[in-house]
Amino acid sequence: MRRAVCPGSFDPVTLGHLDIVGRASAIYDEVTVAVLINKKKSSLFTVDERIAMLREVTADYGNVVVSSFHGLLVDWCRANDVPVIVKGLRAISDFDYELQMAQMNHGLAGVETLFMTTNPLFSFLSSSLVKEVATYGGDVQHLVPAPVLERLQARLSEQTG
Ligand code: PNS
């Protein structure tokens, strides 16, 4: 079975992420979306909330599973027998850091990285930007899946009271 992982923070999942996950699922037999547990980074959604949203929006893909990991991604890959990381490349600005990570991950454990060019519709998109725009009342409905939009609006209105 050919397996791959799409790792990330997914705080929250955007249509850009979903585009990459869907395209990866057409290439590999099984794709795991793996949410990084990072206690040092503050997040809008808990890991469980992010996993629940990811499960909901990937439910139509029969070969996508959602999980979480902490520590090194390559350790998770080794433990789960996953030899390929799939990443989206939005712009040249992503490239330097992604190249470093890909080379480090290959050097550490022989894990390959497959870069997919992002759909140009989403090449400017990031979870941080979505949160910032939504915080100030900007329209992000074309940038995140509908269930995520609902939870994003609910979370932001809880925060502002
Ligand atoms: O969505 P993000 O936050 O840009 O995703 C970054 C992520 C989770 C893919 C990356 O930070 C990662 O792989 N972290 C796990 C720790 C690790 O393996 N670090 C060494 C990378 S070479």
XYZ file of C-alpha atoms and ligand atoms in Angstrom:
183
model
C 0.000 0.000 0.000
C 1.343 3.454 -0.931
C 1.002 5.821 1.988
C 1.673 9.542 2.424
C 1.214 12.157 5.116
C 0.045 15.769 4.884
C 1.371 17.372 8.087
C 0.546 20.777 9.507
C -0.975 22.878 12.242
C -4.351 23.233 10.499
C -5.495 26.045 12.827
C -7.930 25.902 11.061
C -7.940 23.835 7.851
C -8.404 26.029 4.761
C -9.518 25.310 1.200
C -5.832 25.471 0.251
C -5.043 22.565 2.593
C -8.068 20.659 1.390
C -7.002 21.062 -2.227
C -3.610 19.478 -1.472
C -5.123 16.668 0.628
C -7.644 15.846 -2.111
C -4.975 15.775 -4.810
C -2.692 13.629 -2.628
C -5.568 11.216 -2.050
C -5.810 10.703 -5.826
C -2.148 9.645 -5.980
C -1.712 7.546 -2.827
C -3.698 4.598 -1.471
C -3.896 6.163 1.971
C -3.251 9.735 3.089
C -2.968 10.702 6.733
C -3.574 14.306 7.647
C -1.376 14.691 10.722
C -1.941 17.605 13.096
C 1.144 18.774 14.960
C 0.664 18.946 18.741
C 2.749 21.986 19.657
C 2.232 23.134 23.225
C 4.570 26.098 22.710
C 2.437 27.649 19.962
C -0.835 29.285 20.903
C -3.727 28.263 18.715
C -7.320 29.322 18.129
C -8.601 25.732 18.094
C -7.538 22.786 20.258
C -5.956 19.793 18.560
C -9.187 17.830 19.088
C -11.235 20.597 17.484
C -8.862 20.772 14.522
C -9.036 16.989 14.110
C -12.852 17.061 14.254
C -13.003 19.767 11.552
C -10.510 17.883 9.380
C -12.508 14.652 9.730
C -15.687 16.442 8.751
C -14.242 18.135 5.673
C -12.348 15.062 4.432
C -15.233 12.644 5.065
C -15.921 12.265 1.337
C -12.429 10.955 0.676
C -12.492 7.240 1.428
C -8.727 6.987 1.806
C -7.980 9.971 4.063
C -7.482 9.512 7.792
C -6.820 12.218 10.361
C -4.392 11.882 13.217
C -2.048 13.924 15.404
C 1.627 13.730 16.275
C 4.223 15.357 18.479
C 7.979 15.445 18.206
C 9.687 14.831 14.908
C 7.537 14.169 11.871
C 10.033 11.596 10.597
C 9.649 9.594 13.836
C 5.902 9.477 13.210
C 6.586 8.458 9.586
C 8.872 5.632 10.685
C 6.462 4.400 13.366
C 3.580 4.396 10.888
C 5.464 3.105 7.869
C 4.783 6.259 5.828
C 7.649 7.067 3.412
C 6.338 10.276 1.806
C 5.415 13.745 3.066
C 3.178 15.793 0.762
C 3.414 19.579 1.016
C 1.830 22.431 -0.896
C 4.137 25.133 -2.256
C 2.336 28.451 -2.542
C 5.077 30.785 -3.663
C 8.825 31.112 -3.831
C 8.720 32.455 -0.272
C 7.688 28.967 0.930
C 10.523 27.333 -0.903
C 13.581 28.075 1.277
C 12.145 26.688 4.490
C 10.363 23.799 2.800
C 13.592 22.822 1.037
C 15.465 22.841 4.363
C 12.815 20.675 6.004
C 12.653 18.265 3.071
C 16.422 17.834 3.034
C 16.572 17.450 6.812
C 13.767 14.881 6.813
C 15.430 12.935 4.026
C 18.782 13.071 5.788
C 17.303 11.993 9.122
C 15.201 9.100 7.951
C 15.157 8.806 4.162
C 11.607 10.170 4.117
C 10.786 11.775 0.764
C 8.887 15.045 0.298
C 6.556 15.568 -2.641
C 5.802 19.229 -3.349
C 2.556 20.105 -5.043
C 2.071 23.548 -6.493
C -0.884 25.159 -4.832
C -3.972 25.936 -6.854
C -3.442 29.630 -7.796
C -6.840 30.396 -6.292
C -5.272 29.709 -2.897
C -1.658 30.778 -3.408
C -1.980 33.733 -1.013
C -3.864 31.777 1.610
C -2.744 30.775 5.098
C -4.559 29.868 8.303
C -2.996 32.897 10.033
C -4.270 35.282 7.393
C -7.748 33.739 7.523
C -7.828 34.221 11.315
C -6.611 37.805 11.066
C -9.098 38.776 8.371
C -11.973 37.021 10.146
C -11.057 38.664 13.462
C -11.629 42.087 11.918
C -14.859 41.081 10.223
C -13.485 40.385 6.734
C -15.203 37.852 4.518
C -13.396 34.486 4.427
C -16.236 32.289 3.230
C -14.477 31.579 -0.071
C -11.315 30.516 1.766
C -12.423 27.883 4.280
C -14.881 24.970 4.128
C -18.401 25.856 5.366
C -18.208 23.908 8.675
C -14.916 25.654 9.455
C -16.412 29.079 8.721
C -19.184 28.380 11.210
C -16.775 27.311 13.952
C -14.404 30.170 13.212
C -17.157 32.732 13.567
C -18.419 31.067 16.746
C -14.933 30.962 18.298
C -14.180 34.575 17.428
C -17.478 35.799 18.814
C -16.852 33.823 22.060
C -13.514 35.605 22.324
C -14.872 39.078 21.787
C -17.716 38.317 24.198
O 1.140 24.149 9.137
P 2.570 24.373 9.560
O 2.625 24.875 10.984
O 3.321 25.236 8.606
O 3.281 22.925 9.527
C 4.640 22.767 9.859
C 4.964 21.295 10.174
C 4.060 20.743 11.235
C 4.830 20.472 8.917
C 6.456 21.265 10.636
O 6.667 22.259 11.596
C 6.870 19.925 11.234
O 7.040 18.965 10.518
N 6.988 19.890 12.581
C 7.282 18.689 13.319
C 8.632 18.777 14.013
C 9.741 18.373 13.070
O 9.764 17.284 12.529
N 10.697 19.302 12.885
C 11.819 19.115 12.010
C 11.454 19.530 10.589
S 12.819 19.262 9.512
